[in-house]
């Protein structure tokens, strides 16, 4: 198993390059159902979508908010707003409190995010930028690099060691298995690499 990350300038560039390649005649190669996309926004937030080592990931850090923090902030500033400005103060305080609370409160319901993988991708994909990641057999990675390498800003590629496979598997354990055939094969290969086979 190899892992490759192709980096692009701009948060939409990776998806656009991939779509153009996939939609051209004869462009639906097996690797096209095995890739994951990374968006690294200017505010430092990541969006991860697609297949990563046989797991489907859909995580958007910008959407990680705290329901409990929203409620607590709304009640606290709503009460303060009532004391200071009557019904209008209550309305304004509730809205402002809910917004602040949702951002500073501890998230209680979020998309599962493979944090170790996310931190590596945050360092590897410059902001604002995007990337395409593929963890697959060497020949599939060869095809990805041949198809999109020239359009990308940078190509990073290496063999996936047993240690890296184990860390990746642990990082993705909260994400559901992808249902497409090639992705399941990728997951089995990661598991085989993890077990030394």
mmCIF file of C-alpha atoms in Angstrom:
data_model
loop_
_atom_site.group_PDB
_atom_site.id
_atom_site.type_symbol
_atom_site.label_atom_id
_atom_site.label_comp_id
_atom_site.label_asym_id
_atom_site.label_seq_id
_atom_site.Cartn_x
_atom_site.Cartn_y
_atom_site.Cartn_z
ATOM 1 C CA UNK A 1 0.000 0.000 0.000
ATOM 2 C CA UNK A 2 1.120 3.506 -0.872
ATOM 3 C CA UNK A 3 -0.209 6.824 0.328
ATOM 4 C CA UNK A 4 -0.186 9.946 -1.843
ATOM 5 C CA UNK A 5 -1.280 13.500 -1.161
ATOM 6 C CA UNK A 6 -1.615 15.956 -4.020
ATOM 7 C CA UNK A 7 -1.850 19.574 -2.857
ATOM 8 C CA UNK A 8 -3.513 22.413 -4.759
ATOM 9 C CA UNK A 9 -3.781 26.189 -4.321
ATOM 10 C CA UNK A 10 -7.336 27.217 -3.415
ATOM 11 C CA UNK A 11 -9.915 25.323 -1.373
ATOM 12 C CA UNK A 12 -11.927 24.136 -4.401
ATOM 13 C CA UNK A 13 -9.055 23.340 -6.766
ATOM 14 C CA UNK A 14 -8.582 19.692 -5.799
ATOM 15 C CA UNK A 15 -12.247 18.823 -6.315
ATOM 16 C CA UNK A 16 -12.319 20.719 -9.613
ATOM 17 C CA UNK A 17 -9.213 18.920 -10.928
ATOM 18 C CA UNK A 18 -10.595 15.561 -9.802
ATOM 19 C CA UNK A 19 -14.014 16.214 -11.381
ATOM 20 C CA UNK A 20 -12.465 17.197 -14.698
ATOM 21 C CA UNK A 21 -10.372 14.013 -14.733
ATOM 22 C CA UNK A 22 -13.203 11.715 -13.667
ATOM 23 C CA UNK A 23 -15.679 13.181 -16.157
ATOM 24 C CA UNK A 24 -13.451 12.941 -19.213
ATOM 25 C CA UNK A 25 -14.037 9.937 -21.529
ATOM 26 C CA UNK A 26 -12.376 6.887 -19.968
ATOM 27 C CA UNK A 27 -11.627 8.821 -16.767
ATOM 28 C CA UNK A 28 -13.545 6.679 -14.258
ATOM 29 C CA UNK A 29 -10.533 4.619 -13.139
ATOM 30 C CA UNK A 30 -10.864 2.471 -9.975
ATOM 31 C CA UNK A 31 -8.860 4.979 -7.884
ATOM 32 C CA UNK A 32 -11.557 7.625 -8.433
ATOM 33 C CA UNK A 33 -13.789 5.862 -5.876
ATOM 34 C CA UNK A 34 -10.999 5.578 -3.296
ATOM 35 C CA UNK A 35 -9.923 9.199 -2.785
ATOM 36 C CA UNK A 36 -10.473 11.605 0.064
ATOM 37 C CA UNK A 37 -10.570 15.384 -0.251
ATOM 38 C CA UNK A 38 -9.074 17.952 2.087
ATOM 39 C CA UNK A 39 -9.947 21.646 2.253
ATOM 40 C CA UNK A 40 -7.748 23.862 4.441
ATOM 41 C CA UNK A 41 -9.494 27.203 4.852
ATOM 42 C CA UNK A 42 -7.850 30.547 5.674
ATOM 43 C CA UNK A 43 -9.255 30.407 9.207
ATOM 44 C CA UNK A 44 -7.326 27.152 9.783
ATOM 45 C CA UNK A 45 -10.452 24.931 9.720
ATOM 46 C CA UNK A 46 -10.359 21.673 7.788
ATOM 47 C CA UNK A 47 -13.030 19.908 5.787
ATOM 48 C CA UNK A 48 -12.428 16.194 5.131
ATOM 49 C CA UNK A 49 -14.736 14.347 2.750
ATOM 50 C CA UNK A 50 -14.493 11.095 0.872
ATOM 51 C CA UNK A 51 -12.817 7.749 1.336
ATOM 52 C CA UNK A 52 -9.735 7.462 3.517
ATOM 53 C CA UNK A 53 -8.336 3.909 3.748
ATOM 54 C CA UNK A 54 -11.741 2.312 3.260
ATOM 55 C CA UNK A 55 -13.625 4.619 5.656
ATOM 56 C CA UNK A 56 -16.032 7.349 4.630
ATOM 57 C CA UNK A 57 -15.229 10.637 6.338
ATOM 58 C CA UNK A 58 -17.423 13.749 6.276
ATOM 59 C CA UNK A 59 -16.034 16.161 8.864
ATOM 60 C CA UNK A 60 -16.258 19.957 8.747
ATOM 61 C CA UNK A 61 -14.493 21.700 11.628
ATOM 62 C CA UNK A 62 -16.446 24.901 10.974
ATOM 63 C CA UNK A 63 -19.662 23.064 11.894
ATOM 64 C CA UNK A 64 -18.374 21.820 15.253
ATOM 65 C CA UNK A 65 -20.502 23.760 17.696
ATOM 66 C CA UNK A 66 -21.728 23.079 21.179
ATOM 67 C CA UNK A 67 -25.457 22.629 21.735
ATOM 68 C CA UNK A 68 -24.999 22.822 25.501
ATOM 69 C CA UNK A 69 -22.825 25.950 25.149
ATOM 70 C CA UNK A 70 -25.456 27.566 22.939
ATOM 71 C CA UNK A 71 -28.178 26.981 25.536
ATOM 72 C CA UNK A 72 -26.066 28.092 28.488
ATOM 73 C CA UNK A 73 -24.845 31.221 26.710
ATOM 74 C CA UNK A 74 -28.355 32.128 25.556
ATOM 75 C CA UNK A 75 -29.808 31.810 29.064
ATOM 76 C CA UNK A 76 -26.981 33.714 30.762
ATOM 77 C CA UNK A 77 -26.835 36.673 28.370
ATOM 78 C CA UNK A 78 -30.615 36.597 27.937
ATOM 79 C CA UNK A 79 -31.059 37.200 31.659
ATOM 80 C CA UNK A 80 -28.426 39.946 31.621
ATOM 81 C CA UNK A 81 -30.106 41.500 28.569
ATOM 82 C CA UNK A 82 -33.486 41.536 30.365
ATOM 83 C CA UNK A 83 -31.995 43.305 33.365
ATOM 84 C CA UNK A 84 -30.359 45.913 31.177
ATOM 85 C CA UNK A 85 -32.854 46.515 28.407
ATOM 86 C CA UNK A 86 -36.246 44.842 28.846
ATOM 87 C CA UNK A 87 -37.698 42.605 26.093
ATOM 88 C CA UNK A 88 -35.409 43.976 23.367
ATOM 89 C CA UNK A 89 -32.405 43.371 25.616
ATOM 90 C CA UNK A 90 -33.650 39.827 26.206
ATOM 91 C CA UNK A 91 -33.859 39.120 22.467
ATOM 92 C CA UNK A 92 -30.456 40.606 21.659
ATOM 93 C CA UNK A 93 -28.810 38.972 24.691
ATOM 94 C CA UNK A 94 -30.246 35.564 23.821
ATOM 95 C CA UNK A 95 -28.979 35.678 20.228
ATOM 96 C CA UNK A 96 -25.528 36.957 21.171
ATOM 97 C CA UNK A 97 -25.252 34.528 24.083
ATOM 98 C CA UNK A 98 -26.259 31.568 21.951
ATOM 99 C CA UNK A 99 -23.715 32.451 19.284
ATOM 100 C CA UNK A 100 -20.876 32.947 21.744
ATOM 101 C CA UNK A 101 -21.808 29.838 23.729
ATOM 102 C CA UNK A 102 -21.900 27.648 20.633
ATOM 103 C CA UNK A 103 -18.353 28.609 19.734
ATOM 104 C CA UNK A 104 -16.695 28.567 23.166
ATOM 105 C CA UNK A 105 -18.675 25.713 24.744
ATOM 106 C CA UNK A 106 -17.358 22.175 24.668
ATOM 107 C CA UNK A 107 -18.838 20.411 21.626
ATOM 108 C CA UNK A 108 -21.325 17.731 22.631
ATOM 109 C CA UNK A 109 -22.337 16.515 19.172
ATOM 110 C CA UNK A 110 -19.883 16.703 16.281
ATOM 111 C CA UNK A 111 -18.989 14.778 13.182
ATOM 112 C CA UNK A 112 -16.369 12.165 14.004
ATOM 113 C CA UNK A 113 -13.017 13.544 12.911
ATOM 114 C CA UNK A 114 -9.887 11.414 12.638
ATOM 115 C CA UNK A 115 -7.799 13.865 14.669
ATOM 116 C CA UNK A 116 -4.264 12.482 14.098
ATOM 117 C CA UNK A 117 -4.930 12.302 10.359
ATOM 118 C CA UNK A 118 -6.490 15.771 10.385
ATOM 119 C CA UNK A 119 -3.463 17.278 12.122
ATOM 120 C CA UNK A 120 -1.079 15.726 9.594
ATOM 121 C CA UNK A 121 -3.200 17.013 6.730
ATOM 122 C CA UNK A 122 -3.412 20.479 8.290
ATOM 123 C CA UNK A 123 0.402 20.618 8.255
ATOM 124 C CA UNK A 124 0.728 19.120 4.765
ATOM 125 C CA UNK A 125 -1.878 21.186 2.868
ATOM 126 C CA UNK A 126 -1.060 24.923 2.935
ATOM 127 C CA UNK A 127 -3.900 27.345 3.687
ATOM 128 C CA UNK A 128 -5.908 28.327 1.720
ATOM 129 C CA UNK A 129 -5.597 25.139 -0.229
ATOM 130 C CA UNK A 130 -6.940 21.687 -0.895
ATOM 131 C CA UNK A 131 -5.723 18.187 -1.487
ATOM 132 C CA UNK A 132 -6.546 14.745 -2.782
ATOM 133 C CA UNK A 133 -5.420 11.780 -0.694
ATOM 134 C CA UNK A 134 -5.272 8.192 -1.887
ATOM 135 C CA UNK A 135 -4.275 5.143 0.136
ATOM 136 C CA UNK A 136 -4.203 2.216 -2.267
ATOM 137 C CA UNK A 137 -2.158 -0.285 -4.225
ATOM 138 C CA UNK A 138 0.925 1.203 -5.890
ATOM 139 C CA UNK A 139 -0.536 0.955 -9.403
ATOM 140 C CA UNK A 140 -3.639 2.960 -8.401
ATOM 141 C CA UNK A 141 -1.433 5.627 -6.829
ATOM 142 C CA UNK A 142 0.669 5.650 -10.018
ATOM 143 C CA UNK A 143 -2.500 6.330 -12.028
ATOM 144 C CA UNK A 144 -3.601 9.160 -9.732
ATOM 145 C CA UNK A 145 -0.195 10.842 -9.911
ATOM 146 C CA UNK A 146 -0.054 10.413 -13.699
ATOM 147 C CA UNK A 147 -3.557 11.882 -14.080
ATOM 148 C CA UNK A 148 -3.357 14.836 -11.668
ATOM 149 C CA UNK A 149 0.245 15.257 -10.543
ATOM 150 C CA UNK A 150 1.092 17.895 -13.165
ATOM 151 C CA UNK A 151 -1.980 19.972 -12.220
ATOM 152 C CA UNK A 152 -1.138 19.919 -8.512
ATOM 153 C CA UNK A 153 1.183 22.219 -6.599
ATOM 154 C CA UNK A 154 2.929 19.370 -4.790
ATOM 155 C CA UNK A 155 2.915 15.568 -4.729
ATOM 156 C CA UNK A 156 3.912 13.709 -1.556
ATOM 157 C CA UNK A 157 4.059 9.933 -1.805
ATOM 158 C CA UNK A 158 5.391 7.124 0.350
ATOM 159 C CA UNK A 159 4.878 3.484 1.221
ATOM 160 C CA UNK A 160 2.531 2.888 4.145
ATOM 161 C CA UNK A 161 4.428 1.209 6.982
ATOM 162 C CA UNK A 162 2.732 -1.177 9.407
ATOM 163 C CA UNK A 163 3.039 1.470 12.148
ATOM 164 C CA UNK A 164 1.437 4.139 9.958
ATOM 165 C CA UNK A 165 -1.316 1.720 8.934
ATOM 166 C CA UNK A 166 -2.101 1.000 12.600
ATOM 167 C CA UNK A 167 -2.204 4.726 13.455
ATOM 168 C CA UNK A 168 -4.409 5.425 10.462
ATOM 169 C CA UNK A 169 -6.763 2.580 11.340
ATOM 170 C CA UNK A 170 -7.078 3.864 14.921
ATOM 171 C CA UNK A 171 -7.656 7.405 13.691
ATOM 172 C CA UNK A 172 -10.463 6.300 11.384
ATOM 173 C CA UNK A 173 -12.175 3.867 13.787
ATOM 174 C CA UNK A 174 -15.120 6.241 14.462
ATOM 175 C CA UNK A 175 -15.832 6.714 10.748
ATOM 176 C CA UNK A 176 -18.096 4.281 8.890
ATOM 177 C CA UNK A 177 -16.725 1.841 6.355
ATOM 178 C CA UNK A 178 -17.107 3.003 2.768
ATOM 179 C CA UNK A 179 -19.574 0.907 0.786
ATOM 180 C CA UNK A 180 -17.815 0.945 -2.601
ATOM 181 C CA UNK A 181 -15.916 -2.207 -3.558
ATOM 182 C CA UNK A 182 -12.475 -0.654 -4.177
ATOM 183 C CA UNK A 183 -12.628 1.209 -0.862
ATOM 184 C CA UNK A 184 -13.357 -1.995 1.033
ATOM 185 C CA UNK A 185 -10.328 -3.554 -0.630
ATOM 186 C CA UNK A 186 -8.261 -0.588 0.588
ATOM 187 C CA UNK A 187 -9.472 -1.121 4.154
ATOM 188 C CA UNK A 188 -8.611 -4.827 3.984
ATOM 189 C CA UNK A 189 -5.145 -3.953 2.731
ATOM 190 C CA UNK A 190 -4.605 -1.515 5.621
ATOM 191 C CA UNK A 191 -5.723 -4.230 8.050
ATOM 192 C CA UNK A 192 -3.357 -6.730 6.410
ATOM 193 C CA UNK A 193 -0.510 -4.234 6.644
ATOM 194 C CA UNK A 194 -1.396 -3.631 10.306
ATOM 195 C CA UNK A 195 -1.196 -7.357 11.068
ATOM 196 C CA UNK A 196 2.089 -7.741 9.223
ATOM 197 C CA UNK A 197 0.526 -9.684 6.299
#
